[in-house]
mmCIF file of C-alpha atoms and ligand atoms in Angstrom:
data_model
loop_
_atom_site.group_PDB
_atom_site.id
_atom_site.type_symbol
_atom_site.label_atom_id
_atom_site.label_comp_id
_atom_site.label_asym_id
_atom_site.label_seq_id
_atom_site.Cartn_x
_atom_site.Cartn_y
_atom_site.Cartn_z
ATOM 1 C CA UNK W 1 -82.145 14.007 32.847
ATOM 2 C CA UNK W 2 -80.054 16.428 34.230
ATOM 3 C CA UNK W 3 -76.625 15.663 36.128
ATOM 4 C CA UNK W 4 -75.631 12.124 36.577
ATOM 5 C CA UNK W 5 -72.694 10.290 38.451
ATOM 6 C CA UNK W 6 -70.173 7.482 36.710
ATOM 7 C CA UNK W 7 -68.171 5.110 38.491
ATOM 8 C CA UNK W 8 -65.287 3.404 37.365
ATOM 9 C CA UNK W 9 -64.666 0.731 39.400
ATOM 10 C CA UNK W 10 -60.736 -0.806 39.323
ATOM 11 C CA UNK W 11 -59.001 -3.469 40.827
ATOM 12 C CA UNK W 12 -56.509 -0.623 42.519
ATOM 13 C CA UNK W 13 -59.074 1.863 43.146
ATOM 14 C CA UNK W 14 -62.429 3.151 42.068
ATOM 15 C CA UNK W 15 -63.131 6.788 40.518
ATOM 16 C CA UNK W 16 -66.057 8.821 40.316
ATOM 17 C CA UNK W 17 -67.446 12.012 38.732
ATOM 18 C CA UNK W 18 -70.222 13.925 38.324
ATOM 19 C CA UNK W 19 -71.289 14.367 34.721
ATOM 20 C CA UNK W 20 -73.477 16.415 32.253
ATOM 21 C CA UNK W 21 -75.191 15.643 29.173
ATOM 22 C CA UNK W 22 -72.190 16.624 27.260
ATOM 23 C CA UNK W 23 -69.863 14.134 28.640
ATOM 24 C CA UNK W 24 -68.048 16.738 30.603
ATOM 25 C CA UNK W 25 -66.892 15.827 34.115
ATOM 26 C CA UNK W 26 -67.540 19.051 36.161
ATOM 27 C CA UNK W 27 -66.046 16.948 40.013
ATOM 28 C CA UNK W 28 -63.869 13.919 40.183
ATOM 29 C CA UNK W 29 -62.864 12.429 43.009
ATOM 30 C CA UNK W 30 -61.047 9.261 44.284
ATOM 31 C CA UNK W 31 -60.215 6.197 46.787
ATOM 32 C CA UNK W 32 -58.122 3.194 46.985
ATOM 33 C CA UNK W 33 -60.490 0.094 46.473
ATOM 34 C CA UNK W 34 -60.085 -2.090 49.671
ATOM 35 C CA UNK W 35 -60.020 -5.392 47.979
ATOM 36 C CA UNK W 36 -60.863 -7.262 51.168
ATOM 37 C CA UNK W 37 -64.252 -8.630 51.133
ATOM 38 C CA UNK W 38 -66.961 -7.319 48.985
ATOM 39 C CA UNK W 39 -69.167 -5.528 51.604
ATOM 40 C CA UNK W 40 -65.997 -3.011 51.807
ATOM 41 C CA UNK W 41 -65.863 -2.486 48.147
ATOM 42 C CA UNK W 42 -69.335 -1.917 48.107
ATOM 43 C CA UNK W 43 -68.977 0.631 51.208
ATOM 44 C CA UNK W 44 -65.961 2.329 49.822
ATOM 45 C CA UNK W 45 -68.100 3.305 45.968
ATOM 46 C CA UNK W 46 -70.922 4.294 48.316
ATOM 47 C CA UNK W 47 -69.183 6.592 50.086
ATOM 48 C CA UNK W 48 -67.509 8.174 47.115
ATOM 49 C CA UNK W 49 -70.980 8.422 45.666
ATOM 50 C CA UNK W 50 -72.435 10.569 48.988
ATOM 51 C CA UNK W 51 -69.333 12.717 48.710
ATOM 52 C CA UNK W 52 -70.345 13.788 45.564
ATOM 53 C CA UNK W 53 -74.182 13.803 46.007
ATOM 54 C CA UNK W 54 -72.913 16.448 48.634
ATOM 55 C CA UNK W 55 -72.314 19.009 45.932
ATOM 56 C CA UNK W 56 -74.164 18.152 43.152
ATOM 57 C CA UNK W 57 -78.091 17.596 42.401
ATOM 58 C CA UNK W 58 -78.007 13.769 40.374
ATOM 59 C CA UNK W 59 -80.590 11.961 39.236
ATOM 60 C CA UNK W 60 -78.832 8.651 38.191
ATOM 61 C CA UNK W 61 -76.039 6.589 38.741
ATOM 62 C CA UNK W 62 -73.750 4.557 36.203
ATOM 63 C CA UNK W 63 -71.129 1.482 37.601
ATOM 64 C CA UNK W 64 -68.530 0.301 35.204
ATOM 65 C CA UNK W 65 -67.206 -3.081 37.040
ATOM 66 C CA UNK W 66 -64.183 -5.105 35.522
ATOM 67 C CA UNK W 67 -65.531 -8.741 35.049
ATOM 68 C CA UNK W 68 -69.214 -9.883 34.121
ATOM 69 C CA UNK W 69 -71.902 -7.965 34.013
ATOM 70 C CA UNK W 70 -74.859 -9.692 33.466
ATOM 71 C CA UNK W 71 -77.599 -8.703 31.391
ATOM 72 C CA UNK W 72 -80.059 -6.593 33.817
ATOM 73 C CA UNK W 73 -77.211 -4.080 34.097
ATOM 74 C CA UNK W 74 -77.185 -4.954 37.998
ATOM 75 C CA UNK W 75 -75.646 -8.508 38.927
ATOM 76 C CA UNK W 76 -72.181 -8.585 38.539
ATOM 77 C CA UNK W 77 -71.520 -12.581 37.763
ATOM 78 C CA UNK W 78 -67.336 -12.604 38.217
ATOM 79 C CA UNK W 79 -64.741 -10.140 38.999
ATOM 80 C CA UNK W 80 -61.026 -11.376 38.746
ATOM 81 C CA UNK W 81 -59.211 -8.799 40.612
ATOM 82 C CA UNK W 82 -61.965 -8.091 42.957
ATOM 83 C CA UNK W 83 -63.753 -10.278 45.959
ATOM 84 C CA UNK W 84 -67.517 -10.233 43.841
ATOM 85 C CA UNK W 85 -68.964 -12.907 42.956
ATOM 86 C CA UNK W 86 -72.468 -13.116 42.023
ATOM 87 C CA UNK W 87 -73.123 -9.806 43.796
ATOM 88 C CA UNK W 88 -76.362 -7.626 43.160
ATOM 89 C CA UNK W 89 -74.497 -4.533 42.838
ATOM 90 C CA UNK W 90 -76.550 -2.255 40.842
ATOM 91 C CA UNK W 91 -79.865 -3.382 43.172
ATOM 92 C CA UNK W 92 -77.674 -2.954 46.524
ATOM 93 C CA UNK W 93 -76.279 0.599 45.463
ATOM 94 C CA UNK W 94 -79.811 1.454 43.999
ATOM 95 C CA UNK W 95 -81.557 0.867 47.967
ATOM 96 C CA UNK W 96 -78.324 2.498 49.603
ATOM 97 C CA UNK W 97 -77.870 5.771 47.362
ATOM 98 C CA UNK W 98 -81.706 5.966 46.643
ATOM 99 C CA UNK W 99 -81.078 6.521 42.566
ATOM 100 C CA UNK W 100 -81.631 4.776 39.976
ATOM 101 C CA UNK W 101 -78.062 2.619 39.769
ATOM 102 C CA UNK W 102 -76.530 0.683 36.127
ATOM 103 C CA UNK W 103 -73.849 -1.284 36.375
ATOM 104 C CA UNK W 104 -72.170 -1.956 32.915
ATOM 105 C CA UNK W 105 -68.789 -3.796 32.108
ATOM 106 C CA UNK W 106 -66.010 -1.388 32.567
ATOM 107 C CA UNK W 107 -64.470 -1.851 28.822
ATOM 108 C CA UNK W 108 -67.622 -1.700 27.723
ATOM 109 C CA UNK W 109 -68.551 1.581 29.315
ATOM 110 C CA UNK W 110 -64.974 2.746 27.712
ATOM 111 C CA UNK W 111 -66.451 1.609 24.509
ATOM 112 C CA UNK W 112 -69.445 3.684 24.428
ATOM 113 C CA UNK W 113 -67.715 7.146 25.591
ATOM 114 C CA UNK W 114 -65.618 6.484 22.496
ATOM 115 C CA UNK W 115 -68.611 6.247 20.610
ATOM 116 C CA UNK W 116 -70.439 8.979 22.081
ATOM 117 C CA UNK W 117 -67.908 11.717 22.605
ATOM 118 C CA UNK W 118 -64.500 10.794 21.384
ATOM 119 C CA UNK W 119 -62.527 8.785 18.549
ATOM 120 C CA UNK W 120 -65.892 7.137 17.117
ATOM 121 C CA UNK W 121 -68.298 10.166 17.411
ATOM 122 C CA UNK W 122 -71.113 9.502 15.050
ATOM 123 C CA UNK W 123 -70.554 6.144 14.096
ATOM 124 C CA UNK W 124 -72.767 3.181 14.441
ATOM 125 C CA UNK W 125 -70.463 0.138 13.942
ATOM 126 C CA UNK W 126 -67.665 0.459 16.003
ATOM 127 C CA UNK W 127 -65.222 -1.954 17.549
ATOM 128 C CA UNK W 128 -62.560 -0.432 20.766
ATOM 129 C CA UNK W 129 -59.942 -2.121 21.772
ATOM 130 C CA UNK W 130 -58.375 -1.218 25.120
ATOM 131 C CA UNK W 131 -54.730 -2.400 25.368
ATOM 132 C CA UNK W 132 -53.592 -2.164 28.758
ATOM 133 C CA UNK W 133 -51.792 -5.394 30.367
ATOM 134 C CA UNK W 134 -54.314 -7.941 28.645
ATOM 135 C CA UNK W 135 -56.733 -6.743 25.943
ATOM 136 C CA UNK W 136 -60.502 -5.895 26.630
ATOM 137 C CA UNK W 137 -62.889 -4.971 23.417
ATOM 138 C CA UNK W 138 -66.583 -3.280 23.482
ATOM 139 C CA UNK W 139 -68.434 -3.194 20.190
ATOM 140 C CA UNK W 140 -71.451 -0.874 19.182
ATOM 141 C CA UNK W 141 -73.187 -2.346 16.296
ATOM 142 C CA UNK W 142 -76.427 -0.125 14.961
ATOM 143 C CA UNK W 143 -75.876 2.553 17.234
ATOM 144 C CA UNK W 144 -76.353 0.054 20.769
ATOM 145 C CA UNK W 145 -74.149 -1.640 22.496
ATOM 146 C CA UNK W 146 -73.436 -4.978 22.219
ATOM 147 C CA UNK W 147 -74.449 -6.993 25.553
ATOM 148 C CA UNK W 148 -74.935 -10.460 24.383
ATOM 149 C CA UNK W 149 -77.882 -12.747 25.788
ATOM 150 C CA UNK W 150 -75.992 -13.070 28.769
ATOM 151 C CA UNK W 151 -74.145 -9.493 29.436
ATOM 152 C CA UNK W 152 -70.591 -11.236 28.257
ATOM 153 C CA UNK W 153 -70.228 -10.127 24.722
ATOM 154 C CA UNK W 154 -67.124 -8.783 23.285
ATOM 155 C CA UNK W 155 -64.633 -10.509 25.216
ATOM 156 C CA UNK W 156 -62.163 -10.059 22.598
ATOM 157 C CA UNK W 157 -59.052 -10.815 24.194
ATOM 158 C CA UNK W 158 -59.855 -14.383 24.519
ATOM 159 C CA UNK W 159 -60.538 -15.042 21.056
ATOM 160 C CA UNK W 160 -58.327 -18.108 20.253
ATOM 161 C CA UNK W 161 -55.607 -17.085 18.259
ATOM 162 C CA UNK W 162 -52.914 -19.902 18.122
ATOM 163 C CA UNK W 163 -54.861 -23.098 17.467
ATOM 164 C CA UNK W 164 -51.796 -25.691 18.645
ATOM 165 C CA UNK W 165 -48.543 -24.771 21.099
ATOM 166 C CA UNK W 166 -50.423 -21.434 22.073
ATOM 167 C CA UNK W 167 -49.026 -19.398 25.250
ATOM 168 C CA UNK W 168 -51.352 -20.295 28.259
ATOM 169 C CA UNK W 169 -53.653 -17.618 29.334
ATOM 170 C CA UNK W 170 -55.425 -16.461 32.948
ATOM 171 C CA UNK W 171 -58.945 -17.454 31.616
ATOM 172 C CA UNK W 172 -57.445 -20.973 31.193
ATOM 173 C CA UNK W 173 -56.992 -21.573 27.684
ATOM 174 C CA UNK W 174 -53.859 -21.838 25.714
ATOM 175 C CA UNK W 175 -53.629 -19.221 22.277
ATOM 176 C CA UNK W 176 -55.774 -16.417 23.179
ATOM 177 C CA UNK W 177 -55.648 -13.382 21.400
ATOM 178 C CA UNK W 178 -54.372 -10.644 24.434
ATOM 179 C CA UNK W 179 -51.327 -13.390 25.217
ATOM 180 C CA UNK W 180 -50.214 -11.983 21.686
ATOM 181 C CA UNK W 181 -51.516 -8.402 21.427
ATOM 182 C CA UNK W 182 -51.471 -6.855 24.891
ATOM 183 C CA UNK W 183 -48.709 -5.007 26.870
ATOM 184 C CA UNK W 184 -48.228 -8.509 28.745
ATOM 185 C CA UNK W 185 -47.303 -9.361 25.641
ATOM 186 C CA UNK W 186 -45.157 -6.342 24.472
ATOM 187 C CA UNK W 187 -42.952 -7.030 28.033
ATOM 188 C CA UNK W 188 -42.295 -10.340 27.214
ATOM 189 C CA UNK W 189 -41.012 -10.370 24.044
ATOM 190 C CA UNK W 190 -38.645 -7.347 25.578
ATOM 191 C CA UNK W 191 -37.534 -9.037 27.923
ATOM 192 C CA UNK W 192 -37.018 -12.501 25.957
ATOM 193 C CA UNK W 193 -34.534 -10.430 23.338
ATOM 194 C CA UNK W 194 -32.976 -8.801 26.394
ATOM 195 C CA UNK W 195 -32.170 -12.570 27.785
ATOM 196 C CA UNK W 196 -30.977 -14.127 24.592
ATOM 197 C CA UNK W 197 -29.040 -10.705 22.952
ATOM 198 C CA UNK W 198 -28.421 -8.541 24.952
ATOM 199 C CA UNK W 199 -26.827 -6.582 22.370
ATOM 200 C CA UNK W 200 -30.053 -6.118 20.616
ATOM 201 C CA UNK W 201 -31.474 -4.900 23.738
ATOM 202 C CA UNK W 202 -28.986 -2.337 24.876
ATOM 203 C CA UNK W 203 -31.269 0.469 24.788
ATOM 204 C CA UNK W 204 -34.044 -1.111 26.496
ATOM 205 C CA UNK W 205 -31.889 -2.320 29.358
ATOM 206 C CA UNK W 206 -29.991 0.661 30.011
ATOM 207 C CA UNK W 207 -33.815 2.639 30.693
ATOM 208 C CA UNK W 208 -34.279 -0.764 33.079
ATOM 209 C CA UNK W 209 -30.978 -0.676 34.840
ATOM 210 C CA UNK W 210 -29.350 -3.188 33.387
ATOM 211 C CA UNK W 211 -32.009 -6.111 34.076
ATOM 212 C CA UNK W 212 -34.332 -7.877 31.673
ATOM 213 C CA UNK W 213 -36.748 -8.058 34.455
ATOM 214 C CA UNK W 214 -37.236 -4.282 34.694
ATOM 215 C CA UNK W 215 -37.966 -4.027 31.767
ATOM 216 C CA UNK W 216 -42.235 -3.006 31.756
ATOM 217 C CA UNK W 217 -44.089 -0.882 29.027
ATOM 218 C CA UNK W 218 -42.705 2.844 29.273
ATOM 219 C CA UNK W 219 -39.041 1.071 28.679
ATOM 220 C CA UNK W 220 -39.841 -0.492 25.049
ATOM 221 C CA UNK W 221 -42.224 2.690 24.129
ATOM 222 C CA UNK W 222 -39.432 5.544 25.001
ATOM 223 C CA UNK W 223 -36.928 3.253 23.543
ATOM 224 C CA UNK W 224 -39.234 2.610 20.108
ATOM 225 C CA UNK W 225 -40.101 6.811 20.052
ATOM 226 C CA UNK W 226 -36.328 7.198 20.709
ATOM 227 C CA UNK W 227 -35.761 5.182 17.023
ATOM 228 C CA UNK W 228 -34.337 1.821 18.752
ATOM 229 C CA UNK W 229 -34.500 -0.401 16.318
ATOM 230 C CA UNK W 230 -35.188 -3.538 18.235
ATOM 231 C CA UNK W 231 -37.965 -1.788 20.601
ATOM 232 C CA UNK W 232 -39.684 -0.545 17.125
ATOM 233 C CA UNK W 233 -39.402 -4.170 15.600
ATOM 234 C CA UNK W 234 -41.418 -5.876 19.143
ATOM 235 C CA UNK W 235 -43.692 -2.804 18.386
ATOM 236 C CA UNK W 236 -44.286 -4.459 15.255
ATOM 237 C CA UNK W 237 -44.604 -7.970 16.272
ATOM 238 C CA UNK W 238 -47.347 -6.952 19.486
ATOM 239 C CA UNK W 239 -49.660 -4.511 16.581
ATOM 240 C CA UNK W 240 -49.312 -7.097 14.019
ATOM 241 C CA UNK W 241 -51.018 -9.323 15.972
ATOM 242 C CA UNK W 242 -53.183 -6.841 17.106
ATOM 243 C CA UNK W 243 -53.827 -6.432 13.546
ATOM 244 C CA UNK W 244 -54.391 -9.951 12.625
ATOM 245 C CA UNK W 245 -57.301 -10.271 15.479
ATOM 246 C CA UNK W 246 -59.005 -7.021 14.040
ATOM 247 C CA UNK W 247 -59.062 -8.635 11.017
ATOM 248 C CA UNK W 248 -61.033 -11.768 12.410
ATOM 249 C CA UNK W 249 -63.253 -8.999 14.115
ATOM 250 C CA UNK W 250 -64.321 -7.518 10.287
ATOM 251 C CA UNK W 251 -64.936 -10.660 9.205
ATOM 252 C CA UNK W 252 -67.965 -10.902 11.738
ATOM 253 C CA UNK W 253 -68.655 -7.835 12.707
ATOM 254 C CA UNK W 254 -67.711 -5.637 9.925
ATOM 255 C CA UNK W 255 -67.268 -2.140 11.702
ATOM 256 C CA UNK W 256 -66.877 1.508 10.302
ATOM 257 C CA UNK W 257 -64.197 2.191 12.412
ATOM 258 C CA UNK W 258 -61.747 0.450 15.126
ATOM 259 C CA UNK W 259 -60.856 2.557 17.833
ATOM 260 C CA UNK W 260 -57.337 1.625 19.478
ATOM 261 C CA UNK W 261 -57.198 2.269 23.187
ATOM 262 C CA UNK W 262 -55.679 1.730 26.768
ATOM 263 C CA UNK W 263 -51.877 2.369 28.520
ATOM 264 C CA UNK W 264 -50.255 1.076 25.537
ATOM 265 C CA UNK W 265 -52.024 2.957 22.582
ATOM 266 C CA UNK W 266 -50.204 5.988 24.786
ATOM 267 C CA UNK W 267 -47.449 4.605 22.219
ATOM 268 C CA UNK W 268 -49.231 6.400 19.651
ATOM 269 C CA UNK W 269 -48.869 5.893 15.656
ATOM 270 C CA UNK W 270 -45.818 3.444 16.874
ATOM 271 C CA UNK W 271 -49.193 1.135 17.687
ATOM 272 C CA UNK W 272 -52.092 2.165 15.357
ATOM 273 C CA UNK W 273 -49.696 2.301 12.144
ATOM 274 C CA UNK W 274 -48.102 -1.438 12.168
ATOM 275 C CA UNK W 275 -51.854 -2.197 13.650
ATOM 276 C CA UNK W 276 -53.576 -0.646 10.935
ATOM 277 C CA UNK W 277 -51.097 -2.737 7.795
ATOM 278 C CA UNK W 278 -51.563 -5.909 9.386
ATOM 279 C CA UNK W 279 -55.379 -5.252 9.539
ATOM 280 C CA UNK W 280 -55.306 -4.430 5.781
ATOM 281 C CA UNK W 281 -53.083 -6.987 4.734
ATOM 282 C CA UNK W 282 -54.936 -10.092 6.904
ATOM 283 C CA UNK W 283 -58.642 -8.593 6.008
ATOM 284 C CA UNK W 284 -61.201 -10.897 4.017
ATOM 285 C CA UNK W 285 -61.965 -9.978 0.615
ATOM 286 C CA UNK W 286 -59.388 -7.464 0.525
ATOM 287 C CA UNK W 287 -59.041 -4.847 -1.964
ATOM 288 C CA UNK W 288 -63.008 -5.838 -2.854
ATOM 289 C CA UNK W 289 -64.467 -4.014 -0.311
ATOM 290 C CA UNK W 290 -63.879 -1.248 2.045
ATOM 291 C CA UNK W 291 -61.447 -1.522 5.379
ATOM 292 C CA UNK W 292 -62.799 -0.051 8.681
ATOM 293 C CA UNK W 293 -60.960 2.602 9.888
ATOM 294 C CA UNK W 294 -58.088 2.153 12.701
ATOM 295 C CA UNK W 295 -58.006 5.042 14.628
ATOM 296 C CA UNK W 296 -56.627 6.034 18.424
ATOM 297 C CA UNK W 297 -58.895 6.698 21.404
ATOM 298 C CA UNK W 298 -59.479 10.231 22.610
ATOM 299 C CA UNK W 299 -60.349 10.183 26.028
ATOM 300 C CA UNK W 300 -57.990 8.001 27.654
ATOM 301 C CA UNK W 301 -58.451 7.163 31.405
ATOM 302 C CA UNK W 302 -61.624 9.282 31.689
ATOM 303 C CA UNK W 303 -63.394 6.797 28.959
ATOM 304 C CA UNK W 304 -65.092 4.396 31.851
ATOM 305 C CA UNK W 305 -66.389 6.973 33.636
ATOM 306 C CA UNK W 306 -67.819 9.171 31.072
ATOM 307 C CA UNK W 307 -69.289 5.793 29.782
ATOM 308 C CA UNK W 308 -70.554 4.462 32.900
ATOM 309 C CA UNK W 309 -72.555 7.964 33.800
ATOM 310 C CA UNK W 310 -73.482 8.374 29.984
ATOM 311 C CA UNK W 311 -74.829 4.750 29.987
ATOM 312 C CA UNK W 312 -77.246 5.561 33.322
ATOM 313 C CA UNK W 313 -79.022 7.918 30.577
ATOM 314 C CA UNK W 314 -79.601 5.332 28.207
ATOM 315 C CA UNK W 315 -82.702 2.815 27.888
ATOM 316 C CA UNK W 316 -81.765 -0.791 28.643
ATOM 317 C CA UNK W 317 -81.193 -2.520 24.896
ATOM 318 C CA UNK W 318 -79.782 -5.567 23.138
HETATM 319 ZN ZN1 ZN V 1 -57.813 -16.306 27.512
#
């Protein structure tokens, strides 16, 4: 197969580039997603897609949507922060572009680049975590991806994590996982300590302006790289949790390696080191067997779409 186009569809817009067998994007290009009805959506990726068929000779197309993807790679079941539901994407784009079309969950299309040209290369069992505002997961186990019998497998973040008095979640239930190891979560504890001492928040509110509600992701992070002592300790608190969860994650799945991804890994080793101790210190059987790996992403925002294109060369399996 020669060239091939990925998608990555987002709630705020949807990106696309053309891609080659080495995972290298040789065109991107971009558009707002009109969240509106679904046929818009639908006309605004198409378009993007003929833009770039323009240029470039493709054979294939690959759609990373964020919600459920069910397991023919084509009907997307539920989208949260988009208008689709129950929509035959991948058979509607396949009649309109005249190309083979995938359509793949968008964190798991992350997942895969990671395993295919970045963090992960050359592993088999592999777990990534994207940490953005909640906390999506993809897992490769034996070399495939993980799809489930149903396309939903992996949802990570909404493992339940707090059995009684858990923080509600959007998916409904109360203790889940990304309430507690997320940037959702990082901002709130911020902002909590900023309420009840200010004192202990100084730093953190003077990069907001003076109010605890200003106070979003970049705040704590330059405040924790600057050495502030209470933006390092919530640091702590948001990858120890993160660590816990991983630990759960051995337990079943028993990876080579975690990869640690999304706007908040940007944070660096202030994430992936407190991430990594609480993994080793929470893991079953410790100090009888080896620990997986924890290591950071490499490809950062370009993961879904070198995922999503790599993805339309692949078989259909598990
Ligand atoms: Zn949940």
């Amino acid at each position: 197969m020669g060239l091939v186009i990925g998608v990555d569809i987002g709630g705020s817009k949807v990106a696309a580039a053309v891609v080659d067998d080495h995972g290298t994007m040789i065109e991107k290009m971009r558009v707002e997603t009109p969240a509106k009805t679904a046929g818009t959506v639908n006309d605004a990726i198409a378009e993007l897609v003929w833009k770039l068929r323009e240029r470039h000779q493709v054979d294939a197309v690959g759609m990373g949507a964020p919600g459920f993807v069910a397991e023919d790679r084509s009907l997307v079941r539920f989208t949260p922060n988009l208008p689709w539901r129950a929509e035959p994407l991948g058979t509607e784009m396949t009649e309109r572009l005249n190309l083979p079309v995938v359509v793949e969950n968008d964190a798991n299309c992350a997942a895969w680049a990671e395993v295919r040209y970045g963090a992960a290369r050359g592993e088999r069992n592999v777990v990534v975590l994207t940490i953005g505002t909640g906390l999506g997961g993809g897992v490769v186990l034996g070399g495939q991806l993980l799809r489930g019998e149903y396309g939903i497998a992996a949802e990570v973040g909404h493992m339940n994590v707090v059995i009684e008095g858990g923080l509600r979640c959007g998916c409904g239930n109360r203790g889940c996982w990304e309430m507690y190891g997320s940037g959702r979560a990082l901002v709130r504890e911020a902002r909590e300590l900023a309420q009840i001492s200010p004192a202990l928040a100084a730093r953190m509110l003077e990069l907001a302006g003076g109010e605890p509600e200003k106070i979003t992701g970049p705040e704590v992070t330059q405040a924790a790289q600057e050495g502030d002592a209470a933006a390092l300790e919530i640091f702590r608190v948001v990858a120890g949790s993160i660590g816990f969860g991983m630990a759960d994650l051995a337990a079943i799945l028993d990876p080579a390696v975690f990869v640690i991804g999304g706007g908040v890994a940007d944070a660096g080793e202030l994430l992936r080191g407190p991430a990594e101790q609480a993994f080793r210190e929470r893991l079953t059987g410790r100090g009888q067997r080896p620990a997986a790996r924890v290591v950071l992403a490499e490809l950062g925002g370009e993961a879904g779409i070198v995922g999503a294109a790599d993805l339309a060369r692949q078989p259909r399996h598990l």
